Amino acid sequence: MKAIIWGSCGSLPSPTSSATIRRKLSTALWTAREQLFETQEDVEHYIDQLPHSTQGTYKANTSCVQITNNSGEIILCDAGTGIRDYALSIDPEAGPQTYHIFISHLHWDHIQGFPFFAPAYVPGNRIIIHGFHQEIETTLRKQMDAPCFPVPFEAMQATIEFDIQEDGAGFQIGDVAVQTIKQQHPGDSWGYRFEEAGKSIVYSTDSEHGPEAQEADYSFVQFFKHADVLIFDGQYTFEQASNEKRNWGHSDHLTAIELGARAKVSRLVIFHHEPAHSDREIEAMHEQAIVECEAFSQTLDYGEAVYPKQLYLAYDGLTVET
């Protein structure tokens, strides 16, 4: 199994401006002033050594993650603007397909890409939208009503089904077992754990973890337990999440690392970045969280916490394998 990030930005799309690109180019060229490049490969190798904040961006599309699996089921988590880029990657000769889209919640940044999801307009395709909000179908239809969108929902020629479950329900998609957990977020959201052949990927975005997260039997620790990959909402700093952003339904880098360690996950992916933060600010937040978490963990007794083998900052195009 592997997770492919198609949209990693929170709240709204955050395309890189020309001014920002210019600053990145200026930084890259200045740091390369003493390099001697003989081939294009030398240039590519040098770029690979640069921080991602210089060579790329952490923010572009809103939430969409593809979960690949051995049985070949097409599984997507959320339908933010990243789902359009996923659709552009599809082989046009692939023929009719079945797409499973798991919706965490109905805030616009998690559904706004659906009107641009090309497979929905292709006869013969089947799209099954899974989730827990009774209003999923109504909401997806309304965002395509005039005057908000020029093409109505009825123009989609694929077969579209809505699989609305009750809290606590699980799913079986081919050989992939899906467990779920209700999360603290305005209007409620749900996290998903995908398991196949002993491997597991957890998608847990738009979830706030308050003081109750310090409890030894915190339910999310068990839900994340031994996950090969944990994709976790880290939109804010710990100070923001604890104070001015309290009850906004998001978490932070420090809490992500701490819960990942307590759950002994192998790979932790910080996701749903704050669009107001620059790429370098996101990296700095992450670096500071690592330092603080090491100090903070010494004051708590959680037994044998094991820090993730690998930490990632999500960006569009990142692929993480189990």
Short mmCIF file of C-alpha atoms in Angstrom, two decimals:
data_model
loop_
_atom_site.label_atom_id
_atom_site.label_comp_id
_atom_site.label_asym_id
_atom_site.label_seq_id
_atom_site.Cartn_x
_atom_site.Cartn_y
_atom_site.Cartn_z
CA MET A 1 0.00 0.00 0.00
CA LYS A 2 1.02 3.60 -0.44
CA ALA A 3 -0.45 7.06 0.02
CA ILE A 4 -0.19 9.63 -2.76
CA ILE A 5 -0.85 13.24 -1.77
CA TRP A 6 -2.81 15.17 -4.42
CA GLY A 7 -3.85 18.05 -2.16
CA SER A 8 -2.20 18.97 1.15
CA CYS A 9 -3.31 22.54 1.87
CA GLY A 10 -5.97 23.39 4.43
CA SER A 11 -8.93 25.75 4.25
CA LEU A 12 -8.49 26.98 0.66
CA PRO A 13 -6.15 26.47 -2.30
CA SER A 14 -2.93 28.42 -1.96
CA PRO A 15 -1.17 28.67 -5.33
CA THR A 16 2.37 30.05 -5.30
CA SER A 17 2.55 33.63 -6.55
CA SER A 18 5.03 34.95 -9.09
CA ALA A 19 6.70 36.99 -6.35
CA THR A 20 7.18 33.89 -4.21
CA ILE A 21 8.59 31.91 -7.13
CA ARG A 22 11.02 34.75 -7.81
CA ARG A 23 12.22 34.69 -4.19
CA LYS A 24 12.73 30.94 -4.36
CA LEU A 25 14.70 31.26 -7.59
CA SER A 26 16.81 34.03 -6.12
CA THR A 27 17.62 31.92 -3.06
CA ALA A 28 18.46 28.85 -5.16
CA LEU A 29 20.70 30.77 -7.56
CA TRP A 30 22.51 32.56 -4.76
CA THR A 31 23.26 29.34 -2.89
CA ALA A 32 24.50 27.80 -6.16
CA ARG A 33 26.90 30.67 -6.93
CA GLU A 34 29.99 28.54 -6.32
CA GLN A 35 28.70 25.36 -7.95
CA LEU A 36 30.08 24.09 -11.25
CA PHE A 37 27.37 22.37 -13.28
CA GLU A 38 28.52 20.33 -16.27
CA THR A 39 25.27 18.53 -17.06
CA GLN A 40 21.53 18.91 -16.52
CA GLU A 41 21.78 15.95 -14.16
CA ASP A 42 24.19 17.97 -11.99
CA VAL A 43 21.56 20.69 -11.75
CA GLU A 44 18.84 18.21 -10.82
CA HIS A 45 21.06 16.65 -8.16
CA TYR A 46 21.76 20.07 -6.67
CA ILE A 47 18.05 20.95 -6.59
CA ASP A 48 17.35 17.68 -4.76
CA GLN A 49 19.64 18.85 -1.94
CA LEU A 50 17.72 22.10 -1.38
CA PRO A 51 15.05 22.41 1.32
CA HIS A 52 11.59 21.77 -0.07
CA SER A 53 10.65 25.34 0.88
CA THR A 54 13.17 26.49 -1.77
CA GLN A 55 12.70 23.88 -4.50
CA GLY A 56 8.92 23.55 -4.19
CA THR A 57 5.91 24.33 -2.00
CA TYR A 58 3.87 22.61 0.70
CA LYS A 59 0.69 24.42 -0.31
CA ALA A 60 -1.28 24.18 -3.52
CA ASN A 61 -4.45 22.06 -3.71
CA THR A 62 -6.87 21.31 -0.90
CA SER A 63 -7.31 17.87 0.62
CA CYS A 64 -7.18 14.75 -1.51
CA VAL A 65 -5.16 11.58 -0.86
CA GLN A 66 -5.07 8.42 -2.95
CA ILE A 67 -4.66 5.07 -1.18
CA THR A 68 -3.20 2.48 -3.56
CA ASN A 69 -3.49 -1.20 -2.72
CA ASN A 70 -2.65 -4.66 -3.98
CA SER A 71 -6.20 -5.45 -5.08
CA GLY A 72 -6.28 -2.41 -7.38
CA GLU A 73 -9.27 -0.67 -5.83
CA ILE A 74 -9.35 3.08 -6.51
CA ILE A 75 -9.63 4.77 -3.12
CA LEU A 76 -9.57 8.53 -2.59
CA CYS A 77 -9.82 10.42 0.68
CA ASP A 78 -11.73 13.69 0.28
CA ALA A 79 -12.54 15.63 -2.86
CA GLY A 80 -10.69 18.92 -2.45
CA THR A 81 -9.13 20.58 -5.48
CA GLY A 82 -6.42 17.90 -5.51
CA ILE A 83 -8.94 15.44 -6.95
CA ARG A 84 -8.75 17.34 -10.25
CA ASP A 85 -5.01 16.74 -10.52
CA TYR A 86 -5.59 13.08 -9.68
CA ALA A 87 -8.13 12.90 -12.52
CA LEU A 88 -5.59 14.40 -14.93
CA SER A 89 -3.21 11.52 -14.11
CA ILE A 90 -5.68 8.82 -15.20
CA ASP A 91 -4.84 6.85 -18.33
CA PRO A 92 -7.49 7.90 -20.89
CA GLU A 93 -7.44 4.35 -22.26
CA ALA A 94 -8.19 2.78 -18.87
CA GLY A 95 -11.86 2.13 -19.61
CA PRO A 96 -14.73 2.19 -17.09
CA GLN A 97 -13.61 2.24 -13.46
CA THR A 98 -15.12 2.23 -9.96
CA TYR A 99 -13.95 5.07 -7.70
CA HIS A 100 -14.40 5.01 -3.92
CA ILE A 101 -14.32 8.49 -2.38
CA PHE A 102 -14.24 8.71 1.42
CA ILE A 103 -15.46 12.08 2.72
CA SER A 104 -14.12 13.23 6.08
CA HIS A 105 -16.61 16.11 6.32
CA LEU A 106 -18.46 18.66 4.22
CA HIS A 107 -16.44 21.85 4.62
CA TRP A 108 -15.84 23.34 1.21
CA ASP A 109 -12.10 22.67 1.02
CA HIS A 110 -12.86 18.94 1.17
CA ILE A 111 -15.51 18.82 -1.57
CA GLN A 112 -14.81 21.79 -3.87
CA GLY A 113 -12.86 19.69 -6.37
CA PHE A 114 -15.72 17.31 -7.09
CA PRO A 115 -17.31 19.45 -9.85
CA PHE A 116 -13.96 19.19 -11.69
CA PHE A 117 -13.62 15.41 -11.25
CA ALA A 118 -13.53 14.32 -14.90
CA PRO A 119 -14.44 10.62 -14.32
CA ALA A 120 -17.83 11.77 -13.02
CA TYR A 121 -18.73 12.94 -16.53
CA VAL A 122 -17.81 9.65 -18.26
CA PRO A 123 -20.58 7.11 -18.92
CA GLY A 124 -19.75 3.67 -17.58
CA ASN A 125 -17.76 4.89 -14.59
CA ARG A 126 -19.10 4.17 -11.12
CA ILE A 127 -18.43 6.54 -8.23
CA ILE A 128 -19.28 5.49 -4.68
CA ILE A 129 -19.10 8.27 -2.12
CA HIS A 130 -18.69 6.95 1.41
CA GLY A 131 -19.23 8.96 4.58
CA PHE A 132 -21.27 9.68 7.66
CA HIS A 133 -23.00 13.00 7.00
CA GLN A 134 -26.60 12.62 5.89
CA GLU A 135 -26.25 15.81 3.83
CA ILE A 136 -23.43 14.61 1.53
CA GLU A 137 -25.56 14.25 -1.61
CA THR A 138 -27.47 17.46 -0.99
CA THR A 139 -24.27 19.42 -0.39
CA LEU A 140 -22.47 18.10 -3.48
CA ARG A 141 -25.49 18.93 -5.61
CA LYS A 142 -25.97 22.43 -4.18
CA GLN A 143 -22.39 23.53 -4.80
CA MET A 144 -23.03 22.89 -8.50
CA ASP A 145 -26.31 24.85 -8.61
CA ALA A 146 -26.52 28.16 -10.45
CA PRO A 147 -25.22 30.77 -9.95
CA CYS A 148 -22.32 29.04 -8.15
CA PHE A 149 -21.36 26.68 -10.98
CA PRO A 150 -22.24 26.57 -14.70
CA VAL A 151 -22.64 22.78 -14.96
CA PRO A 152 -25.35 21.04 -12.91
CA PHE A 153 -24.83 17.82 -11.00
CA GLU A 154 -27.21 16.12 -13.43
CA ALA A 155 -24.66 16.61 -16.23
CA MET A 156 -22.46 13.96 -14.62
CA GLN A 157 -23.00 10.78 -16.65
CA ALA A 158 -21.23 8.31 -14.39
CA THR A 159 -23.27 6.23 -11.96
CA ILE A 160 -22.94 8.05 -8.63
CA GLU A 161 -23.92 6.30 -5.41
CA PHE A 162 -23.96 7.57 -1.84
CA ASP A 163 -23.05 5.14 0.93
CA ILE A 164 -24.00 6.94 4.15
CA GLN A 165 -23.18 5.00 7.31
CA GLU A 166 -23.83 5.36 11.02
CA ASP A 167 -21.04 6.36 13.41
CA GLY A 168 -18.78 3.42 14.22
CA ALA A 169 -19.40 1.59 10.95
CA GLY A 170 -16.58 0.07 8.94
CA PHE A 171 -16.17 -0.71 5.26
CA GLN A 172 -14.76 -3.52 3.14
CA ILE A 173 -13.47 -2.41 -0.27
CA GLY A 174 -12.13 -5.48 -2.04
CA ASP A 175 -9.32 -6.75 0.17
CA VAL A 176 -9.05 -3.42 1.99
CA ALA A 177 -10.68 -3.21 5.44
CA VAL A 178 -11.63 0.31 6.56
CA GLN A 179 -12.08 1.30 10.19
CA THR A 180 -13.43 4.71 11.21
CA ILE A 181 -13.36 7.16 14.11
CA LYS A 182 -15.41 10.28 14.84
CA GLN A 183 -13.27 13.39 15.29
CA GLN A 184 -13.62 16.73 17.04
CA HIS A 185 -14.32 19.33 14.37
CA PRO A 186 -17.14 21.85 13.75
CA GLY A 187 -19.92 19.86 12.11
CA ASP A 188 -18.04 16.63 12.92
CA SER A 189 -15.48 14.80 10.81
CA TRP A 190 -14.36 11.19 10.52
CA GLY A 191 -10.94 9.59 10.24
CA TYR A 192 -10.28 6.43 8.22
CA ARG A 193 -7.86 3.54 8.73
CA PHE A 194 -7.16 1.40 5.65
CA GLU A 195 -5.67 -2.09 6.17
CA GLU A 196 -4.60 -4.73 3.67
CA ALA A 197 -2.27 -7.72 4.03
CA GLY A 198 -0.90 -6.54 7.36
CA LYS A 199 -0.22 -2.96 6.17
CA SER A 200 -2.13 0.12 7.30
CA ILE A 201 -2.59 3.78 6.37
CA VAL A 202 -4.54 6.22 8.56
CA TYR A 203 -6.09 9.40 7.15
CA SER A 204 -6.97 11.71 10.05
CA THR A 205 -7.40 15.32 9.07
CA ASP A 206 -9.53 18.15 10.50
CA SER A 207 -9.36 16.71 13.99
CA GLU A 208 -8.67 18.64 17.17
CA HIS A 209 -6.90 17.01 20.11
CA GLY A 210 -7.39 18.96 23.34
CA PRO A 211 -6.31 18.25 26.92
CA GLU A 212 -8.07 14.87 26.74
CA ALA A 213 -5.30 13.74 24.39
CA GLN A 214 -3.00 13.47 27.41
CA GLU A 215 -5.07 10.64 28.89
CA ALA A 216 -3.33 7.27 28.86
CA ASP A 217 -6.32 5.52 27.21
CA TYR A 218 -6.94 8.22 24.59
CA SER A 219 -8.98 6.54 21.82
CA PHE A 220 -6.93 7.97 18.95
CA VAL A 221 -3.76 6.32 20.22
CA GLN A 222 -5.45 2.96 19.80
CA PHE A 223 -6.89 3.95 16.40
CA PHE A 224 -3.42 4.97 15.16
CA LYS A 225 -1.68 1.98 16.80
CA HIS A 226 1.23 0.60 14.75
CA ALA A 227 0.03 2.31 11.57
CA ASP A 228 2.59 2.12 8.79
CA VAL A 229 1.57 5.61 7.66
CA LEU A 230 -0.34 8.24 9.65
CA ILE A 231 -1.57 11.33 7.77
CA PHE A 232 -2.33 13.89 10.47
CA ASP A 233 -3.74 17.43 10.54
CA GLY A 234 -1.00 19.81 11.69
CA GLN A 235 -2.38 23.16 10.57
CA TYR A 236 -1.24 25.22 13.56
CA THR A 237 1.51 25.65 16.11
CA PHE A 238 0.88 24.14 19.53
CA GLU A 239 0.34 27.65 20.93
CA GLN A 240 -2.23 28.50 18.26
CA ALA A 241 -4.11 25.22 18.64
CA SER A 242 -4.19 25.67 22.43
CA ASN A 243 -5.25 29.31 22.46
CA GLU A 244 -6.64 31.53 19.69
CA LYS A 245 -7.48 28.58 17.40
CA ARG A 246 -9.01 26.47 20.18
CA ASN A 247 -12.23 24.74 19.07
CA TRP A 248 -11.49 25.43 15.40
CA GLY A 249 -11.11 21.68 14.86
CA HIS A 250 -7.43 21.42 13.90
CA SER A 251 -4.22 20.21 15.50
CA ASP A 252 -0.49 20.96 15.46
CA HIS A 253 2.92 19.47 14.70
CA LEU A 254 3.82 18.82 18.33
CA THR A 255 0.64 16.85 19.03
CA ALA A 256 1.12 14.94 15.77
CA ILE A 257 4.60 13.78 16.77
CA GLU A 258 3.58 12.97 20.33
CA LEU A 259 0.51 10.91 19.37
CA GLY A 260 2.46 9.23 16.59
CA ALA A 261 5.12 8.21 19.10
CA ARG A 262 2.61 6.92 21.62
CA ALA A 263 0.86 4.91 18.90
CA LYS A 264 4.22 3.66 17.56
CA VAL A 265 3.44 4.58 13.97
CA SER A 266 6.22 4.05 11.44
CA ARG A 267 5.78 7.06 9.16
CA LEU A 268 4.10 10.33 10.12
CA VAL A 269 2.88 12.79 7.49
CA ILE A 270 1.95 16.32 8.66
CA PHE A 271 -0.98 17.45 6.51
CA HIS A 272 -3.56 20.24 5.98
CA HIS A 273 -1.13 23.17 6.13
CA GLU A 274 -2.24 26.66 7.08
CA PRO A 275 -2.39 28.71 3.83
CA ALA A 276 -1.28 31.86 5.67
CA HIS A 277 2.05 30.24 6.60
CA SER A 278 4.96 30.49 4.19
CA ASP A 279 6.77 27.32 3.15
CA ARG A 280 9.73 28.23 5.31
CA GLU A 281 7.43 28.96 8.28
CA ILE A 282 5.93 25.48 7.92
CA GLU A 283 9.42 23.95 8.00
CA ALA A 284 10.38 26.08 11.01
CA MET A 285 7.21 25.03 12.87
CA HIS A 286 8.10 21.41 12.23
CA GLU A 287 11.71 21.78 13.34
CA GLN A 288 10.64 23.52 16.55
CA ALA A 289 8.00 20.89 17.26
CA ILE A 290 10.60 18.12 17.08
CA VAL A 291 12.76 19.93 19.65
CA GLU A 292 9.81 20.69 21.93
CA CYS A 293 8.40 17.18 21.69
CA GLU A 294 11.68 15.63 22.83
CA ALA A 295 11.72 17.90 25.89
CA PHE A 296 7.97 17.61 26.52
CA SER A 297 7.96 13.81 26.40
CA GLN A 298 10.41 13.61 29.28
CA THR A 299 7.78 15.10 31.63
CA LEU A 300 5.10 12.51 30.75
CA ASP A 301 4.78 8.81 31.43
CA TYR A 302 3.24 6.94 28.51
CA GLY A 303 5.29 3.81 28.76
CA GLU A 304 7.37 2.97 25.73
CA ALA A 305 6.68 5.67 23.16
CA VAL A 306 8.50 5.02 19.90
CA TYR A 307 9.10 7.98 17.64
CA PRO A 308 8.20 7.50 13.97
CA LYS A 309 11.02 6.23 11.79
CA GLN A 310 10.26 8.93 9.23
CA LEU A 311 8.60 12.34 9.44
CA TYR A 312 7.22 14.05 6.35
CA LEU A 313 5.71 17.43 5.60
CA ALA A 314 2.98 16.73 3.05
CA TYR A 315 3.09 18.36 -0.36
CA ASP A 316 1.24 17.68 -3.59
CA GLY A 317 2.98 14.78 -5.31
CA LEU A 318 4.47 13.22 -2.17
CA THR A 319 4.25 9.41 -2.19
CA VAL A 320 4.69 7.46 1.05
CA GLU A 321 4.89 3.66 0.92
CA THR A 322 4.08 1.26 3.76
#
